[in-house]
PDB file of C-alpha atoms in Angstrom:
ATOM      1  CA  GLY A   1      -0.126   0.083   0.250  1.00  0.00           C
ATOM      2  CA  ASN A   2       1.268   3.898  -0.235  1.00  0.00           C
ATOM      3  CA  ALA A   3       2.191   5.566   3.177  1.00  0.00           C
ATOM      4  CA  TYR A   4       0.809   8.689   4.101  1.00  0.00           C
ATOM      5  CA  VAL A   5       3.018  11.168   5.976  1.00  0.00           C
ATOM      6  CA  THR A   6       2.678  14.949   7.681  1.00  0.00           C
ATOM      7  CA  GLY A   7       4.690  16.647  10.359  1.00  0.00           C
ATOM      8  CA  SER A   8       6.396  20.078  10.564  1.00  0.00           C
ATOM      9  CA  THR A   9       9.531  21.117   8.306  1.00  0.00           C
ATOM     10  CA  ASP A  10      11.937  23.954   8.152  1.00  0.00           C
ATOM     11  CA  SER A  11      12.906  23.091   4.553  1.00  0.00           C
ATOM     12  CA  GLY A  12      12.206  25.367   1.194  1.00  0.00           C
ATOM     13  CA  GLU A  13      11.336  23.948  -1.952  1.00  0.00           C
ATOM     14  CA  THR A  14      14.843  24.134  -2.774  1.00  0.00           C
ATOM     15  CA  SER A  15      15.223  21.367  -0.283  1.00  0.00           C
ATOM     16  CA  LEU A  16      12.381  19.648   0.277  1.00  0.00           C
ATOM     17  CA  PRO A  17      11.563  17.529  -2.965  1.00  0.00           C
ATOM     18  CA  VAL A  18       7.877  19.297  -3.337  1.00  0.00           C
ATOM     19  CA  THR A  19       5.798  17.922  -6.433  1.00  0.00           C
ATOM     20  CA  VAL A  20       1.809  18.864  -6.752  1.00  0.00           C
ATOM     21  CA  GLY A  21       0.200  19.110  -3.039  1.00  0.00           C
ATOM     22  CA  PRO A  22      -1.634  21.772  -1.255  1.00  0.00           C
ATOM     23  CA  ASP A  23       0.764  24.537  -1.246  1.00  0.00           C
ATOM     24  CA  LEU A  24       4.758  24.584  -2.884  1.00  0.00           C
ATOM     25  CA  THR A  25       5.969  26.954  -1.592  1.00  0.00           C
ATOM     26  CA  TYR A  26       7.612  27.513   1.993  1.00  0.00           C
ATOM     27  CA  ASN A  27       5.995  29.997   4.026  1.00  0.00           C
ATOM     28  CA  GLY A  28       8.433  30.628   6.722  1.00  0.00           C
ATOM     29  CA  GLY A  29       8.372  29.808  10.733  1.00  0.00           C
ATOM     30  CA  GLY A  30       7.772  25.903  10.394  1.00  0.00           C
ATOM     31  CA  ASP A  31       5.373  24.552   8.265  1.00  0.00           C
ATOM     32  CA  ALA A  32       3.183  21.614   8.672  1.00  0.00           C
ATOM     33  CA  PHE A  33       3.424  18.987   5.261  1.00  0.00           C
ATOM     34  CA  VAL A  34       1.421  15.744   4.183  1.00  0.00           C
ATOM     35  CA  ALA A  35       3.001  13.312   1.651  1.00  0.00           C
ATOM     36  CA  ARG A  36       1.753   9.996  -0.644  1.00  0.00           C
ATOM     37  CA  ILE A  37       4.300   8.050  -0.877  1.00  0.00           C
ATOM     38  CA  ASP A  38       3.791   5.332  -3.927  1.00  0.00           C
ATOM     39  CA  GLY A  39       3.899   1.577  -2.430  1.00  0.00           C
ATOM     40  CA  GLY A  40       5.261   0.237  -5.747  1.00  0.00           C
ATOM     41  CA  SER A  41       8.276   2.662  -6.439  1.00  0.00           C
ATOM     42  CA  ALA A  42       8.462   4.905  -3.306  1.00  0.00           C
ATOM     43  CA  ALA A  43       7.905   7.623  -5.426  1.00  0.00           C
ATOM     44  CA  PHE A  44       6.188  10.943  -3.830  1.00  0.00           C
ATOM     45  CA  GLU A  45       2.742  11.011  -5.513  1.00  0.00           C
ATOM     46  CA  TYR A  46       2.477  14.306  -3.424  1.00  0.00           C
ATOM     47  CA  LEU A  47       3.971  16.308  -1.200  1.00  0.00           C
ATOM     48  CA  GLY A  48       3.353  19.971  -0.522  1.00  0.00           C
ATOM     49  CA  TYR A  49       3.257  22.051   2.483  1.00  0.00           C
ATOM     50  CA  VAL A  50       0.010  23.480   4.694  1.00  0.00           C
ATOM     51  CA  GLY A  51       0.997  26.266   6.889  1.00  0.00           C
ATOM     52  CA  GLY A  52       1.410  30.589   6.885  1.00  0.00           C
ATOM     53  CA  GLY A  53       3.912  32.166   8.519  1.00  0.00           C
ATOM     54  CA  GLY A  54       4.021  30.980  11.930  1.00  0.00           C
ATOM     55  CA  ALA A  55       5.034  27.853  13.484  1.00  0.00           C
ATOM     56  CA  ASP A  56       2.530  25.440  11.381  1.00  0.00           C
ATOM     57  CA  ALA A  57       2.926  21.674  12.668  1.00  0.00           C
ATOM     58  CA  GLY A  58       0.817  17.961  11.247  1.00  0.00           C
ATOM     59  CA  SER A  59       0.548  15.567  14.081  1.00  0.00           C
ATOM     60  CA  GLY A  60      -2.153  13.019  12.924  1.00  0.00           C
ATOM     61  CA  ILE A  61      -3.296  11.942   9.554  1.00  0.00           C
ATOM     62  CA  ALA A  62      -5.766   9.390   8.082  1.00  0.00           C
ATOM     63  CA  VAL A  63      -6.819   8.233   5.119  1.00  0.00           C
ATOM     64  CA  ASP A  64     -10.404   7.496   4.116  1.00  0.00           C
ATOM     65  CA  GLY A  65     -11.743   4.854   1.368  1.00  0.00           C
ATOM     66  CA  THR A  66     -11.125   6.685  -2.061  1.00  0.00           C
ATOM     67  CA  GLY A  67      -7.513   8.060  -0.981  1.00  0.00           C
ATOM     68  CA  ASN A  68      -8.202  11.386   0.516  1.00  0.00           C
ATOM     69  CA  ALA A  69      -5.505  12.555   3.281  1.00  0.00           C
ATOM     70  CA  TYR A  70      -6.912  14.526   6.702  1.00  0.00           C
ATOM     71  CA  VAL A  71      -4.236  16.355   7.849  1.00  0.00           C
ATOM     72  CA  VAL A  72      -4.687  17.492  11.848  1.00  0.00           C
ATOM     73  CA  GLY A  73      -2.429  19.504  13.193  1.00  0.00           C
ATOM     74  CA  THR A  74      -1.850  23.032  15.309  1.00  0.00           C
ATOM     75  CA  VAL A  75      -1.272  26.626  14.090  1.00  0.00           C
ATOM     76  CA  THR A  76       0.030  29.968  14.841  1.00  0.00           C
ATOM     77  CA  THR A  77      -0.229  31.490  12.128  1.00  0.00           C
ATOM     78  CA  SER A  78      -2.628  34.946  12.502  1.00  0.00           C
ATOM     79  CA  GLY A  79      -4.702  36.723  10.134  1.00  0.00           C
ATOM     80  CA  THR A  80      -5.272  36.024   7.025  1.00  0.00           C
ATOM     81  CA  GLY A  81      -1.280  33.911   6.335  1.00  0.00           C
ATOM     82  CA  PHE A  82      -3.348  30.946   7.465  1.00  0.00           C
ATOM     83  CA  PRO A  83      -5.047  29.552   4.370  1.00  0.00           C
ATOM     84  CA  VAL A  84      -8.559  29.148   5.898  1.00  0.00           C
ATOM     85  CA  THR A  85     -11.838  28.849   3.842  1.00  0.00           C
ATOM     86  CA  MET A  86     -14.472  27.623   5.568  1.00  0.00           C
ATOM     87  CA  GLY A  87     -15.165  25.484   9.140  1.00  0.00           C
ATOM     88  CA  PRO A  88     -17.357  26.481  12.320  1.00  0.00           C
ATOM     89  CA  ASP A  89     -13.839  29.321  13.279  1.00  0.00           C
ATOM     90  CA  LEU A  90     -12.526  31.135  11.198  1.00  0.00           C
ATOM     91  CA  THR A  91     -10.903  33.010  13.423  1.00  0.00           C
ATOM     92  CA  PHE A  92      -6.630  32.797  14.915  1.00  0.00           C
ATOM     93  CA  ASN A  93      -7.780  32.766  18.832  1.00  0.00           C
ATOM     94  CA  GLY A  94      -3.723  33.191  19.668  1.00  0.00           C
ATOM     95  CA  ASN A  95      -1.323  31.474  20.690  1.00  0.00           C
ATOM     96  CA  ARG A  96      -2.377  28.203  18.881  1.00  0.00           C
ATOM     97  CA  ASP A  97      -4.950  26.952  17.092  1.00  0.00           C
ATOM     98  CA  ALA A  98      -5.473  23.617  15.111  1.00  0.00           C
ATOM     99  CA  PHE A  99      -6.572  22.939  11.990  1.00  0.00           C
ATOM    100  CA  VAL A 100      -7.793  20.010  10.105  1.00  0.00           C
ATOM    101  CA  ALA A 101      -6.946  19.683   5.878  1.00  0.00           C
ATOM    102  CA  LYS A 102      -8.715  17.330   3.110  1.00  0.00           C
ATOM    103  CA  VAL A 103      -6.042  16.844   0.388  1.00  0.00           C
ATOM    104  CA  ARG A 104      -8.032  14.648  -2.215  1.00  0.00           C
ATOM    105  CA  TYR A 105      -6.173  12.215  -4.217  1.00  0.00           C
ATOM    106  CA  THR A 106      -7.043  12.627  -7.442  1.00  0.00           C
ATOM    107  CA  ALA A 107      -6.134  16.844  -7.926  1.00  0.00           C
ATOM    108  CA  PRO A 108      -4.072  17.359  -3.916  1.00  0.00           C
ATOM    109  CA  VAL A 109      -5.669  20.491  -2.858  1.00  0.00           C
ATOM    110  CA  CYS A 110      -5.715  21.709   0.586  1.00  0.00           C
ATOM    111  CA  LEU A 111      -9.566  21.646   1.625  1.00  0.00           C
ATOM    112  CA  PRO A 112     -11.352  22.441   4.953  1.00  0.00           C
ATOM    113  CA  ALA A 113     -13.764  20.309   6.712  1.00  0.00           C
ATOM    114  CA  PRO A 114     -17.233  21.504   6.176  1.00  0.00           C
ATOM    115  CA  SER A 115     -18.732  23.541   8.708  1.00  0.00           C
ATOM    116  CA  GLY A 116     -19.828  21.451  11.877  1.00  0.00           C
ATOM    117  CA  GLU A 117     -17.849  18.663  11.023  1.00  0.00           C
ATOM    118  CA  VAL A 118     -14.814  19.845  13.814  1.00  0.00           C
ATOM    119  CA  GLY A 119     -13.538  23.365  14.637  1.00  0.00           C
ATOM    120  CA  ARG A 120     -10.171  24.107  16.450  1.00  0.00           C
ATOM    121  CA  TRP A 121      -8.200  21.583  18.993  1.00  0.00           C
ATOM    122  CA  LEU A 122      -5.118  20.157  19.358  1.00  0.00           C
ATOM    123  CA  GLY A 123      -4.624  17.650  17.029  1.00  0.00           C
ATOM    124  CA  ASP A 124      -3.151  14.186  17.758  1.00  0.00           C
ATOM    125  CA  GLY A 125      -3.401  10.494  16.931  1.00  0.00           C
ATOM    126  CA  ASP A 126      -6.158  10.970  14.210  1.00  0.00           C
ATOM    127  CA  ALA A 127      -8.352   8.180  13.005  1.00  0.00           C
ATOM    128  CA  VAL A 128     -10.810   7.903  10.405  1.00  0.00           C
ATOM    129  CA  ASP A 129     -14.015   5.790  11.785  1.00  0.00           C
ATOM    130  CA  SER A 130     -15.481   2.914  10.214  1.00  0.00           C
ATOM    131  CA  ILE A 131     -17.533   5.718   8.156  1.00  0.00           C
ATOM    132  CA  GLY A 132     -15.161   7.533   7.342  1.00  0.00           C
ATOM    133  CA  GLY A 133     -15.488  10.104   9.924  1.00  0.00           C
ATOM    134  CA  ASN A 134     -12.488  12.214  10.638  1.00  0.00           C
ATOM    135  CA  ASN A 135     -12.771  11.707  15.321  1.00  0.00           C
ATOM    136  CA  GLY A 136      -9.227  13.118  16.312  1.00  0.00           C
ATOM    137  CA  THR A 137      -8.248  12.972  20.062  1.00  0.00           C
ATOM    138  CA  PRO A 138      -9.641  16.593  21.621  1.00  0.00           C
ATOM    139  CA  VAL A 139      -7.640  17.292  24.867  1.00  0.00           C
ATOM    140  CA  ASN A 140      -7.924  18.868  27.900  1.00  0.00           C
ATOM    141  CA  GLY A 141     -11.148  18.951  28.799  1.00  0.00           C
ATOM    142  CA  ALA A 142     -12.558  19.143  25.196  1.00  0.00           C
ATOM    143  CA  GLY A 143     -14.770  15.838  24.390  1.00  0.00           C
ATOM    144  CA  PHE A 144     -17.734  14.982  21.532  1.00  0.00           C
ATOM    145  CA  GLY A 145     -21.180  15.926  21.167  1.00  0.00           C
ATOM    146  CA  SER A 146     -23.670  15.368  18.365  1.00  0.00           C
ATOM    147  CA  GLY A 147     -23.316  17.709  15.828  1.00  0.00           C
ATOM    148  CA  LEU A 148     -24.566  19.296  12.182  1.00  0.00           C
ATOM    149  CA  LEU A 149     -22.971  16.041  10.832  1.00  0.00           C
ATOM    150  CA  GLY A 150     -23.605  13.607  13.453  1.00  0.00           C
ATOM    151  CA  GLN A 151     -20.708  14.195  15.518  1.00  0.00           C
ATOM    152  CA  ALA A 152     -18.863  17.503  17.027  1.00  0.00           C
ATOM    153  CA  PHE A 153     -16.587  18.600  19.438  1.00  0.00           C
ATOM    154  CA  VAL A 154     -17.684  20.420  22.567  1.00  0.00           C
ATOM    155  CA  PHE A 155     -15.000  23.138  23.082  1.00  0.00           C
ATOM    156  CA  ASP A 156     -13.578  23.788  27.152  1.00  0.00           C
ATOM    157  CA  GLY A 157     -11.823  27.248  26.250  1.00  0.00           C
ATOM    158  CA  SER A 158      -8.594  25.623  27.346  1.00  0.00           C
ATOM    159  CA  ASP A 159      -6.477  25.669  24.388  1.00  0.00           C
ATOM    160  CA  ASP A 160      -9.369  25.413  21.758  1.00  0.00           C
TER     161      ASP A 160
END
């Protein structure tokens, strides 16, 4: 099978072999990255950045049955520097916030999760459930509750 990898890098595009991906330009401060590695050839099918000008990091990745990757992580980029387009909370709330991004396999593009599916939390130990839901692992007193799409996150006001 294929391997999916996320994390953080301080490497610019001249030293990181970016191919197709959400963003092919290093934005400074440390960017999250996402990669799909072909199981047969060990070549990058895609490798790109997910981040803005602050210290951004991918901390979990899950894949659905069609090859879409769901990346969760933390972001310290404020303002318009981080490419947020839709979701329950589009505002940087200080210190660090979480993000979730969907990378489509057919044409890797960074897409935020649909509104009501997830908010901002410390993403860690991400997983996809049996119906393709991306549940993540909330911390610091956050938990799960019913939401618009069947499950949402309940926040405690600390680091969310």
